[in-house]
PDB file of C-alpha atoms in Angstrom:
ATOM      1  CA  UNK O   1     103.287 158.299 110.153  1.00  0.00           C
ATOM      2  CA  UNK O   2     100.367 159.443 112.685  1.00  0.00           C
ATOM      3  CA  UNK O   3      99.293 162.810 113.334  1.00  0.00           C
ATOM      4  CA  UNK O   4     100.390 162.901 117.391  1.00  0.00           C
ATOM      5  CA  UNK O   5      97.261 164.479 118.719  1.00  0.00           C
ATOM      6  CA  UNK O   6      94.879 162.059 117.112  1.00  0.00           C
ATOM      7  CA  UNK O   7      97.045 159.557 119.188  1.00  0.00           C
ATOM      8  CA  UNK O   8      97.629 161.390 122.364  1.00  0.00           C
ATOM      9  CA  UNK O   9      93.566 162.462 122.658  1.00  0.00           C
ATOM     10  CA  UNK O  10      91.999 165.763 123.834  1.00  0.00           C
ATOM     11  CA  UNK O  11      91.594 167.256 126.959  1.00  0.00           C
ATOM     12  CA  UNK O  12      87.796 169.511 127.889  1.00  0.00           C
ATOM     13  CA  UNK O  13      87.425 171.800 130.645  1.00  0.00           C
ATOM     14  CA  UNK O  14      84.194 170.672 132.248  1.00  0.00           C
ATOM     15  CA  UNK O  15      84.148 174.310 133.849  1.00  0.00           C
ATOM     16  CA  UNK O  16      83.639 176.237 130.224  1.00  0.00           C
ATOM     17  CA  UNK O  17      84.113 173.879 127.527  1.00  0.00           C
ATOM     18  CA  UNK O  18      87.364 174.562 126.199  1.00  0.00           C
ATOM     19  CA  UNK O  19      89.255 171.522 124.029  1.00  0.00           C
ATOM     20  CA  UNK O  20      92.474 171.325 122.983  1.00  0.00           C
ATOM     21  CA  UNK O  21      95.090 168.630 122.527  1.00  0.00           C
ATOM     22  CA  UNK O  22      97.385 168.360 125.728  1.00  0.00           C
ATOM     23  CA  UNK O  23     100.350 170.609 125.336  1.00  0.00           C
ATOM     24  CA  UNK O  24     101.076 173.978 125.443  1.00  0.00           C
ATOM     25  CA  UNK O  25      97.652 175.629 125.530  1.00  0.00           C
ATOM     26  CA  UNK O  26      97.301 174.342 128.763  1.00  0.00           C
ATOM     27  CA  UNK O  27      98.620 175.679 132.257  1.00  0.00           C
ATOM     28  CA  UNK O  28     100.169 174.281 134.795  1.00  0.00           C
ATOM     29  CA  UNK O  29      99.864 174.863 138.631  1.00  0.00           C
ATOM     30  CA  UNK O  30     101.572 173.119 141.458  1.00  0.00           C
ATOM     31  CA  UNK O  31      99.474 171.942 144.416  1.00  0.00           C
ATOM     32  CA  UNK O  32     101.466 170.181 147.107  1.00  0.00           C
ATOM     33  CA  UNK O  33      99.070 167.824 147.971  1.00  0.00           C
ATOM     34  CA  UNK O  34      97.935 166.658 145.196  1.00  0.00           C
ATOM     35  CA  UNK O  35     100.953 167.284 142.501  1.00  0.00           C
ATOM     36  CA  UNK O  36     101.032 169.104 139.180  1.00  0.00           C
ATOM     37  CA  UNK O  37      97.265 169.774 138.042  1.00  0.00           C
ATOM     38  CA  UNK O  38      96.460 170.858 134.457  1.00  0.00           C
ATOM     39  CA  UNK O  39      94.979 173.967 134.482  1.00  0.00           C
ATOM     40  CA  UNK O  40      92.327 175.375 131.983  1.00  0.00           C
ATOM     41  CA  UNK O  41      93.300 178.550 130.079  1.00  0.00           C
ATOM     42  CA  UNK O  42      89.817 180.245 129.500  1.00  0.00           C
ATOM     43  CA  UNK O  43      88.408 180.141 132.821  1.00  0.00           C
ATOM     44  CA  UNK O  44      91.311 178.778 135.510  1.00  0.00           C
ATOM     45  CA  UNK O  45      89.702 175.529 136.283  1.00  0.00           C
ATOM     46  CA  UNK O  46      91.365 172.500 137.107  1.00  0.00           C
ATOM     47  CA  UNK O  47      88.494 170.164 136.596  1.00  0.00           C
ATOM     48  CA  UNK O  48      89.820 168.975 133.296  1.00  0.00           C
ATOM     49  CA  UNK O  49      89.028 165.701 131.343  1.00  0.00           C
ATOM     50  CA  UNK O  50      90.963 163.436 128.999  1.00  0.00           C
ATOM     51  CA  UNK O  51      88.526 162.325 126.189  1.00  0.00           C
ATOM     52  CA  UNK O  52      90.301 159.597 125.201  1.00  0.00           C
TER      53      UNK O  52
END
């Protein structure tokens, strides 16, 4: 059996750093334009980054 977030990766805010598997610690916010963005919980940024 694998752990899922070793398989699934981590997301990084490039705004302040934060890392966390993708899930619940992370928001949500509708733009119409573009679609659902993740949103960062420690600062409000949506420049977020799958590491792989």
């Amino acid at each position: 059996m694998t752990d899922e977030t070793s398989t699934l990766g981590r997301l990084r805010c490039t705004n302040c750093g934060f890392e966390a598997p993708p899930g619940d610690d992370w928001g949500r916010l509708t733009h119409p334009p573009l679609g659902t963005l993740t949103q960062c919980p420690g600062c409000g940024s949506t420049n977020v980054h799958n590491l792989g």
